[in-house]
Coordinates of C-alpha atoms in Angstrom, one line a residue:
M244 CA 10.6 -30.2 -1.7
Y245 CA 12.3 -29.8 -5.3
L246 CA 14.3 -26.6 -6.1
S247 CA 13.1 -26.1 -9.5
K248 CA 14.3 -23.3 -12.0
S249 CA 11.5 -21.2 -11.1
D250 CA 12.3 -21.7 -7.3
F251 CA 16.0 -20.6 -7.9
K252 CA 14.7 -17.4 -9.7
L253 CA 12.5 -16.6 -7.0
A254 CA 15.5 -17.0 -4.4
R255 CA 17.8 -14.9 -6.6
S256 CA 15.5 -12.0 -5.9
C257 CA 15.5 -12.8 -2.0
P258 CA 16.1 -16.1 -0.7
T259 CA 13.6 -15.5 2.2
K260 CA 10.8 -15.8 -0.7
L261 CA 11.6 -19.6 -0.9
Y262 CA 9.9 -20.1 2.4
Y263 CA 7.0 -18.4 1.3
H264 CA 6.6 -20.2 -1.7
K265 CA 7.1 -23.7 -0.7
L266 CA 4.5 -22.8 2.1
G267 CA 2.0 -21.4 0.0
Y268 CA 1.8 -18.0 0.9
P269 CA -0.4 -15.9 -0.9
S270 CA 1.2 -13.7 -3.6
V271 CA 0.0 -10.9 -5.9
Q272 CA 1.2 -12.8 -8.6
A273 CA -1.1 -15.8 -8.3
G274 CA -3.7 -15.5 -10.8
S275 CA -2.3 -12.2 -13.0
E276 CA -3.9 -12.0 -16.0
F277 CA -0.2 -10.3 -17.3
L278 CA 1.8 -13.0 -16.4
E279 CA -0.7 -15.2 -17.8
L280 CA -0.9 -13.5 -21.6
L281 CA 3.0 -14.1 -21.2
A282 CA 3.2 -17.4 -20.6
E283 CA 0.4 -18.1 -23.2
G284 CA 2.4 -16.4 -25.8
G285 CA 5.6 -18.4 -24.4
Y286 CA 4.0 -21.5 -25.0
I287 CA 3.4 -20.8 -28.4
V288 CA 6.6 -19.2 -29.6
E289 CA 8.0 -22.9 -28.0
A290 CA 5.8 -24.8 -30.3
I291 CA 7.1 -22.7 -33.1
A292 CA 10.7 -23.4 -32.8
K293 CA 9.6 -27.0 -31.9
L294 CA 8.2 -27.1 -35.1
R295 CA 11.4 -26.8 -36.6
F296 CA 13.1 -30.0 -35.2
P297 CA 10.5 -32.7 -36.8
D298 CA 12.2 -35.7 -35.0
G299 CA 11.9 -34.3 -31.8
V300 CA 10.6 -36.8 -28.9
R301 CA 8.4 -35.4 -25.9
V302 CA 9.0 -36.5 -22.6
Q303 CA 5.7 -38.1 -21.2
A304 CA 5.9 -38.3 -17.6
E305 CA 5.9 -34.5 -16.7
A306 CA 3.7 -34.6 -13.3
D307 CA 6.3 -36.9 -11.6
P308 CA 10.1 -35.3 -11.7
E309 CA 11.8 -38.6 -10.8
A310 CA 10.0 -40.7 -13.9
A311 CA 10.6 -37.8 -16.0
N312 CA 14.4 -38.0 -15.3
A313 CA 14.1 -41.6 -15.8
E314 CA 12.8 -41.8 -19.2
T315 CA 14.9 -38.7 -20.3
L316 CA 17.9 -40.1 -19.1
A317 CA 17.0 -43.7 -20.7
L318 CA 16.0 -41.7 -24.3
L319 CA 19.3 -39.8 -24.3
N320 CA 21.4 -43.0 -23.4
R321 CA 19.7 -45.3 -25.8
T322 CA 21.2 -43.7 -28.9
D323 CA 23.7 -41.6 -30.4
S324 CA 21.2 -39.3 -31.9
I325 CA 18.1 -37.9 -30.7
T326 CA 16.2 -35.0 -30.1
L327 CA 13.9 -34.2 -27.1
F328 CA 11.2 -32.1 -26.1
E329 CA 10.6 -31.2 -22.4
A330 CA 13.3 -33.0 -21.1
T331 CA 13.4 -33.6 -17.1
L332 CA 16.8 -33.2 -15.5
L333 CA 17.0 -34.2 -11.7
C334 CA 20.1 -34.3 -10.0
D335 CA 20.4 -34.2 -5.6
R336 CA 16.2 -32.9 -5.8
V337 CA 17.5 -29.6 -8.2
V338 CA 15.5 -30.4 -11.4
A339 CA 14.4 -28.8 -14.5
R340 CA 12.9 -29.0 -17.9
A341 CA 14.5 -28.1 -20.9
D342 CA 12.8 -27.0 -24.0
I343 CA 14.6 -28.8 -26.5
L344 CA 17.9 -30.7 -26.3
V345 CA 19.8 -32.4 -29.5
K346 CA 22.1 -34.9 -28.5
R347 CA 24.1 -35.7 -31.4
G348 CA 27.1 -38.2 -30.5
R349 CA 29.2 -36.9 -27.6
R350 CA 27.7 -33.4 -28.1
I351 CA 24.3 -32.0 -26.5
D352 CA 23.1 -28.9 -27.5
L353 CA 20.7 -27.1 -25.0
I354 CA 18.4 -25.1 -26.3
K355 CA 16.1 -22.4 -24.7
V356 CA 13.2 -21.0 -26.6
K357 CA 12.2 -17.7 -24.7
A358 CA 9.4 -15.5 -25.8
R359 CA 11.4 -12.0 -25.7
S360 CA 11.7 -9.4 -28.1
F361 CA 15.3 -9.8 -29.7
D362 CA 16.7 -7.1 -32.2
P363 CA 19.6 -8.7 -34.0
T364 CA 20.8 -5.7 -35.5
E365 CA 21.5 -4.4 -32.0
Y366 CA 23.4 -7.6 -31.2
Q367 CA 25.4 -7.3 -34.5
K368 CA 26.3 -4.0 -34.0
R369 CA 27.9 -4.7 -30.4
I370 CA 29.6 -7.2 -31.8
A371 CA 31.2 -5.2 -34.6
E372 CA 32.3 -2.8 -32.1
G373 CA 34.2 -4.9 -30.2
K374 CA 31.9 -4.9 -27.0
S375 CA 30.7 -7.5 -24.7
S376 CA 27.9 -9.8 -26.1
L377 CA 24.5 -8.2 -25.7
F378 CA 23.6 -11.3 -23.6
S379 CA 26.3 -10.6 -20.8
L380 CA 24.2 -7.4 -19.8
A381 CA 22.4 -7.0 -16.5
A382 CA 19.0 -7.2 -18.7
W383 CA 19.7 -10.9 -19.7
R384 CA 20.7 -12.3 -16.4
D385 CA 17.5 -14.0 -15.6
T386 CA 17.9 -15.9 -18.8
L387 CA 21.4 -16.7 -18.3
E388 CA 21.2 -18.2 -15.4
D389 CA 17.7 -20.3 -16.3
V390 CA 19.8 -22.0 -19.2
A391 CA 23.0 -22.1 -16.9
F392 CA 20.7 -23.6 -14.3
Q393 CA 19.8 -26.7 -16.5
A394 CA 23.4 -26.6 -17.9
H395 CA 24.4 -27.8 -14.7
L396 CA 22.3 -30.0 -14.4
L397 CA 22.9 -31.6 -17.9
R398 CA 26.6 -31.9 -16.6
S399 CA 25.8 -33.5 -13.7
H400 CA 24.9 -36.5 -15.7
F401 CA 26.8 -36.4 -18.9
P402 CA 30.4 -34.9 -17.4
D403 CA 32.4 -35.8 -20.5
F404 CA 30.2 -34.7 -23.2
E405 CA 30.4 -31.5 -24.6
I406 CA 27.4 -29.0 -23.7
R407 CA 26.4 -26.0 -25.7
A408 CA 23.7 -23.6 -25.0
F409 CA 21.7 -21.8 -27.6
L410 CA 18.7 -19.3 -27.5
M411 CA 15.9 -19.2 -29.7
L412 CA 14.0 -16.0 -29.8
P413 CA 11.3 -13.6 -31.8
D414 CA 12.9 -11.5 -33.9
K415 CA 11.0 -8.1 -33.7
T416 CA 12.5 -7.1 -37.0
K417 CA 11.0 -9.8 -39.3
P418 CA 6.8 -9.8 -40.0
S419 CA 4.8 -12.5 -40.4
A420 CA 3.5 -13.1 -43.7
I421 CA 0.6 -15.1 -42.1
D422 CA -3.0 -13.8 -41.2
Q423 CA -4.6 -14.5 -38.0
L424 CA -1.8 -16.4 -37.1
H425 CA -3.3 -16.6 -33.5
R426 CA -6.0 -19.0 -34.9
Q427 CA -3.9 -21.7 -36.1
F428 CA -2.4 -22.3 -32.2
Q429 CA -5.3 -24.1 -29.9
V430 CA -3.9 -23.7 -26.4
R431 CA -5.0 -26.5 -23.6
R432 CA -4.5 -27.3 -20.2
I433 CA -4.7 -30.6 -19.5
P434 CA -5.2 -32.0 -15.8
V435 CA -2.4 -34.7 -15.2
D436 CA -2.1 -35.4 -11.2
A437 CA -3.6 -33.7 -8.5
G438 CA -2.2 -30.4 -8.3
F439 CA -0.5 -30.3 -11.8
S440 CA -1.3 -29.8 -15.6
Q441 CA 0.1 -30.2 -18.7
I442 CA 0.2 -27.5 -21.2
Q443 CA -0.4 -28.5 -24.8
V444 CA -0.2 -26.5 -28.1
E445 CA -1.3 -28.0 -31.3
F446 CA -0.7 -26.1 -34.4
L447 CA -3.7 -26.5 -36.9
G448 CA -2.2 -24.9 -39.8
D449 CA 0.4 -25.5 -42.6
E450 CA 3.7 -26.0 -41.5
A451 CA 5.7 -25.4 -44.6
A452 CA 4.0 -21.8 -44.7
L453 CA 4.8 -21.1 -41.2
S454 CA 8.4 -22.4 -41.6
A455 CA 9.0 -20.2 -44.4
A456 CA 7.5 -17.2 -42.4
S457 CA 9.1 -17.9 -39.6
F458 CA 9.8 -14.9 -37.2
L459 CA 12.2 -16.5 -34.9
T460 CA 15.8 -16.4 -34.6
Q461 CA 18.2 -19.1 -35.6
K462 CA 19.9 -20.6 -32.9
I463 CA 22.3 -18.0 -31.0
D464 CA 25.1 -19.5 -29.4
I465 CA 25.3 -18.5 -25.7
T466 CA 27.8 -21.3 -24.4
A467 CA 30.5 -18.8 -23.4
E468 CA 27.9 -16.3 -21.2
V469 CA 26.5 -19.5 -19.9
E470 CA 30.0 -21.1 -18.9
A471 CA 30.9 -17.4 -17.2
T472 CA 27.5 -17.7 -15.6
L473 CA 27.9 -21.2 -14.1
P474 CA 30.2 -20.3 -11.0
T475 CA 27.2 -18.1 -9.6
V476 CA 24.4 -20.4 -10.3
R477 CA 26.1 -23.3 -8.3
A478 CA 27.0 -21.4 -5.5
G479 CA 22.9 -20.3 -5.7
I480 CA 22.3 -23.9 -6.0
Q481 CA 24.1 -24.7 -2.7
Q482 CA 22.8 -22.0 -1.0
Y483 CA 19.0 -22.1 -1.6
T484 CA 19.3 -26.2 -1.2
A485 CA 20.4 -25.8 2.6
L486 CA 17.2 -24.1 3.0
L487 CA 15.1 -26.7 2.0
W488 CA 17.0 -30.0 3.2
P489 CA 16.9 -31.7 5.7
S490 CA 13.8 -29.3 6.6
L491 CA 12.7 -26.1 5.4
Q492 CA 14.1 -23.0 6.4
R493 CA 13.5 -19.5 6.2
A494 CA 16.6 -17.3 5.3
E495 CA 16.9 -14.2 7.9
P496 CA 15.5 -11.5 5.7
A497 CA 17.5 -8.4 4.3
L498 CA 14.8 -5.7 4.8
S499 CA 15.7 -3.2 2.5
I500 CA 13.8 -0.6 0.0
S501 CA 13.5 -3.9 -2.2
C502 CA 11.0 -5.0 -0.4
R503 CA 8.4 -2.2 -1.5
D504 CA 7.7 -4.6 -4.6
C505 CA 7.4 -8.0 -2.8
E506 CA 4.9 -10.3 -4.4
Y507 CA 4.3 -11.4 -1.0
W508 CA 2.8 -7.9 0.6
V509 CA -0.4 -8.8 0.1
E510 CA -3.9 -7.3 1.3
D511 CA -3.5 -7.3 5.3
E512 CA -6.7 -9.6 6.0
A513 CA -4.7 -12.2 4.3
P514 CA -3.7 -14.6 7.3
L515 CA -0.4 -15.5 5.7
N516 CA 1.1 -12.3 4.7
G517 CA 4.9 -13.1 3.7
F518 CA 5.7 -9.1 3.8
R519 CA 3.9 -8.9 7.4
H520 CA 6.3 -12.2 8.3
C521 CA 9.4 -10.1 7.8
W522 CA 8.8 -6.9 8.8
G523 CA 6.9 -7.5 12.1
D524 CA 5.8 -4.6 13.8
L525 CA 7.8 -2.3 11.2
A526 CA 5.0 -3.5 8.5
D527 CA 2.3 -1.2 10.5
V528 CA 4.0 2.0 11.1
S529 CA 2.1 4.2 9.0
P530 CA 3.0 6.6 7.0
H531 CA 5.4 4.2 6.0
L532 CA 8.9 4.9 4.3
L533 CA 8.4 2.6 1.6
D534 CA 5.3 5.0 0.7
L535 CA 8.0 7.5 -0.1
Y536 CA 8.0 9.1 -3.5
R537 CA 10.7 7.2 -5.7
V538 CA 12.2 5.8 -2.6
G539 CA 14.6 4.4 -4.2
S540 CA 16.3 7.7 -4.8
L541 CA 17.8 7.1 -1.4
G542 CA 19.5 3.7 -2.0
D543 CA 21.8 2.8 1.3
R544 CA 20.7 5.9 3.1
A545 CA 17.0 4.9 2.9
N546 CA 18.2 1.1 3.8
E547 CA 20.3 2.0 6.9
L548 CA 17.1 3.7 8.0
I549 CA 15.4 0.5 7.8
Q550 CA 17.9 -1.6 9.7
H551 CA 18.1 0.6 12.5
G552 CA 14.2 0.2 12.8
K553 CA 13.3 3.7 11.8
V554 CA 10.7 3.0 8.9
S555 CA 8.3 5.6 9.2
L556 CA 8.0 8.2 6.5
Y557 CA 9.0 11.1 8.9
D558 CA 12.2 9.3 9.7
V559 CA 13.1 10.9 6.2
T560 CA 14.4 13.9 7.5
P561 CA 15.8 16.6 4.9
D562 CA 19.4 16.2 4.8
L563 CA 18.8 12.3 3.7
L564 CA 17.4 13.9 0.6
V565 CA 20.5 15.6 0.0
K566 CA 23.4 13.7 -2.1
K567 CA 26.8 13.4 -0.8
D568 CA 28.1 15.9 -3.1
G569 CA 25.4 18.2 -1.6
S570 CA 23.4 18.4 -4.9
M571 CA 19.8 17.1 -4.9
S572 CA 18.1 14.8 -7.1
A573 CA 15.1 15.3 -9.8
Y574 CA 13.1 14.3 -6.9
T575 CA 14.1 15.9 -3.9
D576 CA 11.4 18.7 -4.2
R577 CA 8.4 16.4 -4.4
Q578 CA 10.1 14.5 -1.8
L579 CA 10.1 17.2 0.8
R580 CA 7.0 18.5 -0.5
Q581 CA 5.1 14.9 0.5
L582 CA 7.0 15.1 3.8
H583 CA 5.7 18.4 4.4
H584 CA 1.8 17.9 3.6
T585 CA 1.5 14.2 4.8
R586 CA 2.5 15.4 8.2
E587 CA -0.2 18.2 8.1
D588 CA -2.5 16.5 6.2
T589 CA -3.0 19.0 3.5
E590 CA -2.8 18.9 -0.4
W591 CA -0.5 21.2 -2.3
V592 CA -0.7 22.6 -5.6
S593 CA 1.6 24.8 -7.3
A594 CA 1.8 28.2 -7.8
E595 CA 2.0 27.8 -11.3
L596 CA -0.7 24.9 -12.4
A597 CA -3.8 27.6 -12.1
D598 CA -1.9 29.7 -15.5
I599 CA -0.7 26.3 -16.9
L600 CA -4.3 25.0 -17.2
D601 CA -5.6 28.3 -18.1
S602 CA -3.0 28.2 -20.9
F603 CA -4.9 25.1 -22.5
D604 CA -7.3 25.6 -25.7
Y605 CA -10.7 24.5 -25.3
P606 CA -12.0 21.9 -26.2
L607 CA -10.2 19.8 -23.9
H608 CA -10.1 15.9 -24.9
F609 CA -9.2 13.4 -22.5
I610 CA -8.2 10.3 -23.5
D611 CA -7.4 6.8 -23.0
M612 CA -6.1 3.9 -25.4
E613 CA -6.0 -0.1 -24.7
T614 CA -3.6 -2.0 -26.7
C615 CA -1.8 -4.8 -26.6
A616 CA 1.5 -6.1 -27.9
P617 CA 1.2 -10.1 -28.5
A618 CA 4.7 -12.5 -28.8
I619 CA 3.1 -13.7 -31.9
P620 CA 2.1 -11.3 -35.1
C621 CA -1.8 -12.0 -35.1
Y622 CA -2.1 -10.4 -38.7
S623 CA 0.0 -10.3 -42.3
G624 CA 2.7 -7.8 -42.0
M625 CA 3.0 -8.3 -38.3
R626 CA 6.4 -8.4 -36.5
P627 CA 6.5 -10.2 -32.7
Y628 CA 5.5 -7.6 -30.2
E629 CA 4.1 -4.8 -32.6
T630 CA 1.1 -2.7 -30.6
I631 CA -2.2 -3.6 -31.8
A632 CA -4.8 -0.4 -30.6
F633 CA -8.1 -2.1 -30.0
Q634 CA -10.0 0.9 -28.3
W635 CA -10.4 4.5 -27.3
S636 CA -12.1 6.8 -24.6
C637 CA -12.7 10.4 -24.9
H638 CA -14.4 12.6 -22.5
T639 CA -14.7 16.0 -23.8
L640 CA -15.3 19.6 -22.0
T641 CA -16.2 22.3 -24.3
A642 CA -16.1 25.2 -22.2
P643 CA -14.7 25.4 -18.1
N644 CA -18.6 24.7 -17.1
A645 CA -19.8 22.2 -19.9
E646 CA -20.6 18.5 -18.9
P647 CA -18.4 16.1 -20.4
Q648 CA -19.5 14.6 -23.5
H649 CA -18.2 11.2 -24.0
E650 CA -17.0 9.1 -27.4
C651 CA -15.8 5.7 -27.8
W652 CA -14.2 3.3 -30.5
L653 CA -13.8 -0.4 -30.3
C654 CA -12.6 -3.0 -32.6
T655 CA -14.9 -5.8 -32.7
E656 CA -13.5 -7.7 -35.6
D657 CA -10.7 -9.9 -35.9
E658 CA -8.4 -8.1 -38.1
F659 CA -5.6 -5.4 -37.6
P660 CA -7.1 -2.3 -36.2
N661 CA -4.6 0.4 -35.9
F662 CA -5.2 2.4 -38.9
A663 CA -9.4 2.8 -38.2
F664 CA -8.4 3.4 -34.8
A665 CA -6.4 6.4 -35.7
E666 CA -8.6 7.6 -38.2
S667 CA -11.7 7.3 -36.2
L668 CA -9.6 9.4 -33.4
M669 CA -8.7 12.0 -36.1
Q670 CA -12.0 12.5 -36.8
H671 CA -13.2 12.9 -33.3
L672 CA -10.9 15.3 -32.1
G673 CA -9.9 17.0 -35.0
S674 CA -6.8 19.7 -35.2
T675 CA -8.3 22.1 -32.1
G676 CA -8.5 22.1 -28.9
T677 CA -6.5 20.2 -26.3
P678 CA -5.7 16.1 -26.1
F679 CA -4.6 14.8 -22.7
M680 CA -3.3 11.5 -21.9
W681 CA -2.2 10.2 -18.3
S682 CA 1.9 9.4 -19.2
K683 CA 3.0 8.4 -22.4
H684 CA 1.2 5.3 -23.8
E685 CA -1.1 7.2 -25.7
N686 CA 1.9 9.4 -27.4
T687 CA 3.5 6.1 -28.0
V688 CA 0.7 4.3 -29.7
L689 CA 0.2 6.9 -32.1
R690 CA 3.8 7.2 -33.2
E691 CA 4.2 3.7 -33.7
V692 CA 0.9 3.8 -36.1
L693 CA 2.7 6.6 -37.8
E694 CA 5.7 4.2 -38.6
Q695 CA 3.4 1.4 -38.9
M696 CA 2.2 3.7 -42.1
T697 CA 5.3 3.7 -43.6
R698 CA 6.1 0.0 -43.3
R699 CA 2.8 -0.9 -44.7
S700 CA 2.8 1.6 -47.2
Y701 CA -0.9 3.0 -46.1
D702 CA -2.3 5.5 -48.0
N703 CA -3.6 8.4 -46.1
P704 CA -1.8 11.8 -46.2
A705 CA -4.5 13.6 -44.1
L706 CA -3.8 10.8 -41.4
R707 CA -0.1 10.5 -41.8
D708 CA -0.8 15.0 -41.3
W709 CA -2.3 14.7 -38.1
L710 CA -0.1 12.3 -36.6
G711 CA 3.0 14.4 -37.5
H712 CA 1.6 17.3 -35.8
T713 CA -0.1 15.5 -32.7
V714 CA 2.7 13.3 -31.3
K715 CA 5.4 13.8 -29.9
L716 CA 8.3 12.8 -32.4
N717 CA 11.6 13.6 -30.7
G718 CA 13.1 15.3 -27.9
V719 CA 12.6 18.6 -29.4
D720 CA 9.2 18.3 -30.8
R721 CA 6.5 18.8 -28.3
G722 CA 3.7 17.7 -30.0
R723 CA -0.3 18.4 -29.2
L724 CA -0.5 15.8 -26.3
V725 CA -0.6 16.7 -22.6
D726 CA 0.9 14.5 -20.2
L727 CA -1.7 15.0 -17.0
C728 CA 0.2 12.4 -15.0
Q729 CA 3.5 14.7 -16.0
L730 CA 1.6 17.6 -14.5
T731 CA 0.8 15.7 -11.3
E732 CA 4.3 15.2 -10.8
K733 CA 5.3 18.6 -11.0
H734 CA 2.3 20.9 -9.7
Y735 CA 0.2 18.4 -7.2
L736 CA 0.3 16.0 -4.4
H737 CA -2.5 14.7 -2.1
P738 CA -1.4 13.1 1.3
Q739 CA -3.4 10.0 0.9
M740 CA -1.5 9.0 -2.6
R741 CA 1.4 7.9 -0.7
G742 CA 3.9 8.9 -3.1
S743 CA 2.5 7.3 -6.1
T744 CA 1.2 8.9 -9.2
S745 CA -0.8 6.2 -10.6
I746 CA -4.0 7.5 -12.0
K747 CA -5.7 5.0 -9.8
V748 CA -4.5 5.9 -6.9
V749 CA -4.6 9.7 -8.0
V750 CA -8.5 9.3 -8.5
E751 CA -9.2 7.5 -5.0
A752 CA -7.5 9.8 -3.1
I753 CA -9.6 12.7 -4.5
W754 CA -13.1 10.7 -4.8
R755 CA -12.9 9.8 -0.5
T756 CA -12.5 13.6 0.2
N757 CA -14.2 15.4 -2.7
P758 CA -18.4 14.8 -2.1
V759 CA -18.7 16.9 -5.2
L760 CA -17.1 14.5 -7.4
R761 CA -19.2 11.8 -6.1
D762 CA -22.2 14.1 -6.4
R763 CA -21.2 14.4 -10.6
F764 CA -20.5 11.0 -10.7
P765 CA -22.7 9.0 -8.7
E766 CA -22.6 6.0 -11.2
Y767 CA -19.2 5.1 -9.5
V768 CA -20.3 5.5 -5.5
R769 CA -20.5 2.0 -4.0
Y770 CA -19.6 1.3 -0.6
D771 CA -18.0 -2.3 0.8
E772 CA -19.9 -4.9 3.5
T773 CA -18.3 -2.4 6.1
G774 CA -19.4 0.8 4.8
R775 CA -16.4 1.7 3.2
L776 CA -16.3 4.0 0.2
L777 CA -15.1 2.0 -2.7
S778 CA -12.9 3.5 -5.5
P779 CA -14.5 3.8 -8.7
Y780 CA -12.7 1.4 -10.5
K781 CA -13.8 -1.2 -7.7
A782 CA -17.3 -0.1 -8.0
L783 CA -17.0 -1.3 -11.6
P784 CA -20.1 -3.9 -12.4
T785 CA -18.6 -7.7 -13.5
Q786 CA -20.5 -10.0 -15.9
S787 CA -21.3 -13.7 -15.1
I788 CA -19.6 -15.4 -18.1
H789 CA -19.3 -19.0 -18.3
G790 CA -20.5 -19.2 -15.0
A791 CA -17.9 -16.6 -13.4
A792 CA -18.2 -12.9 -12.4
I793 CA -15.4 -11.2 -14.5
A794 CA -14.5 -7.5 -13.8
V795 CA -12.2 -5.4 -15.8
T796 CA -10.6 -3.1 -14.0
E797 CA -7.2 -2.9 -15.5
G798 CA -4.9 -2.9 -18.2
P799 CA -4.4 -7.1 -18.1
S800 CA -8.0 -7.8 -17.8
A801 CA -9.1 -5.4 -21.0
V802 CA -6.6 -7.3 -22.5
R803 CA -8.4 -10.5 -21.9
A804 CA -11.7 -9.0 -22.6
Y805 CA -10.8 -8.0 -26.3
R806 CA -8.9 -11.7 -27.1
A807 CA -12.1 -13.0 -25.6
M808 CA -14.4 -10.9 -27.4
V809 CA -12.3 -11.4 -31.0
H810 CA -10.4 -14.4 -30.7
H811 CA -12.3 -16.4 -28.7
T812 CA -9.9 -17.2 -26.2
E813 CA -12.3 -18.2 -23.5
G814 CA -14.5 -20.6 -25.1
P815 CA -17.5 -20.1 -27.6
C816 CA -18.5 -16.3 -27.8
D817 CA -22.0 -16.1 -29.1
P818 CA -23.8 -13.0 -29.8
A819 CA -24.7 -12.2 -26.0
T820 CA -21.5 -13.2 -24.2
R821 CA -19.8 -11.0 -27.2
D822 CA -22.0 -8.2 -26.3
Q823 CA -20.6 -9.0 -22.3
W824 CA -17.0 -8.8 -23.0
K825 CA -18.1 -5.7 -25.3
D826 CA -19.9 -3.9 -22.1
L827 CA -17.0 -4.9 -19.7
L828 CA -14.2 -2.9 -22.2
L829 CA -16.3 0.3 -22.7
Q830 CA -17.1 0.9 -19.1
Y831 CA -13.4 0.1 -18.0
C832 CA -11.8 2.7 -20.9
Q833 CA -14.6 5.1 -19.9
L834 CA -13.9 5.2 -16.4
D835 CA -10.3 5.9 -17.3
T836 CA -11.0 9.2 -19.3
A837 CA -13.8 10.2 -16.4
A838 CA -11.3 10.0 -14.0
M839 CA -8.9 12.5 -15.6
V840 CA -12.1 14.9 -15.7
M841 CA -12.5 14.1 -11.9
I842 CA -8.7 15.6 -11.7
W843 CA -9.2 18.1 -13.7
W844 CA -12.4 19.1 -11.6
H845 CA -11.1 18.5 -8.6
W846 CA -7.8 20.9 -9.3
A847 CA -10.1 23.6 -10.4
G848 CA -12.1 23.5 -7.2
L849 CA -8.7 23.7 -5.5
L850 CA -7.2 26.4 -7.5
R851 CA -10.9 28.4 -7.1
G852 CA -10.9 28.1 -3.3
K853 CA -7.2 29.3 -3.2
A854 CA -8.0 32.3 -5.1
R855 CA -10.9 33.3 -2.8
R856 CA -8.6 32.8 0.3
G857 CA -5.4 34.6 -1.5

């Protein structure tokens, strides 16, 4: 029962979670494809950083913290000059693994490698303006506490040494000169012991070329920031270790609106549900206070209700939505409508929505894009975390009563796709009609493609002109793209949306209550074993790949499928397997744009009914 860095980070968000983690309660983050993608990028960034230290020695006994700590101390005490990788530091059952330790005499440099985007120009600008360090900002708290946690253990073993702390980060201003860099790394998970595996990253390319084209920062000194953070970290260690020894204890939960984001809030059928364990009978209240739209805007007023056991949505009275100065937030109107229409179990459409929908020129294009932003620049000229746009889908309505026409584009080759992506979309959409998106992602992607054209000197005047007229470039320029999510927030509410405007939530709400949509899209009609109607996303077919049933129902799984198809990250990819990944991507992205058509038709039906009644 050790307290690790990850344990500390978890407990900092909520000490009660430490109990659930140690007892293996199910978490929505377990098996998260998004987190796995981030982790893989982190391992590769770390491997690149370690190539700068060719004399580095890796600590081998990783599975056993005590053995690894003993090996680490033996190596550090053996000589005045050594560089260690994966050094394990253990003291009083508090354990951490350091990416890189460099010992020179009686000084030890602790180097944390983190796959987090960093802009050195912003950093230098703050320094020049005499502002506090970028790393002292709240956004860097977790990183500083991570390093301070390691520094605390290092000082426990070497109290008389000078300990300096550094970061190495991907520099998002540095383009890579290496093409298909991702293919030069082999990431393997090697089982070492029961419940433990070791991640090994092997670089197969030219180390000199990688060093010359490195996109990582040099060491950034954060010693002062870590020193300032150490008292907080030491107090946290003392608090959390008391929950582990002499026996595991559950910290008394502090119920608040923050609990709505708890990773231990899992499906009700799960035998161990951390959220339910904390909230008890209050978890069963429906509709729930935590379902309120933008509940965080209530702050302490909502937390006071929770402390008094008032967690029904109907415990939120209109006066609580008014600020202390008598003003209302930007969310108050929608919150009031949610309270009313949830109580009445009715939908709401604004008086303006009909005219707004009528103002859009046909053809109507409903578009969705799939993208990724890897820490490792995959292609020459790319920067860390630069967008790769690998797929688009579009459903088009040429007239109010027309059947939707579907077109799509998918990159199936291992090459920089963005300009071909944008050119194909331009050819399909043209300059007439109205293109719709859900939220701002599509606008952001096309705006970045326009910026990439300048950075890469890509010559296509027609594409540049089209992008310039299509995307919203600043707060004044409206562009052509219309945000359906924004229209939903301002003009539509369904009681089953529970305060969310996610397209998946909106579609599921109308799917369950509008049989006309099910008649028009029968391919998405499926029921579970209890006879309950599934949402269209849960109705998407799976593919059996390498013996596993694979589904693509969200963005991270789409990125996984794309990488498996193009980069072969999931193993051998023969033509048949390649087609399976391709089919998964096509059907998922197609549903995203079909979902927008469903919402449009649902609104049109509501407005026709409203006109007849009015």
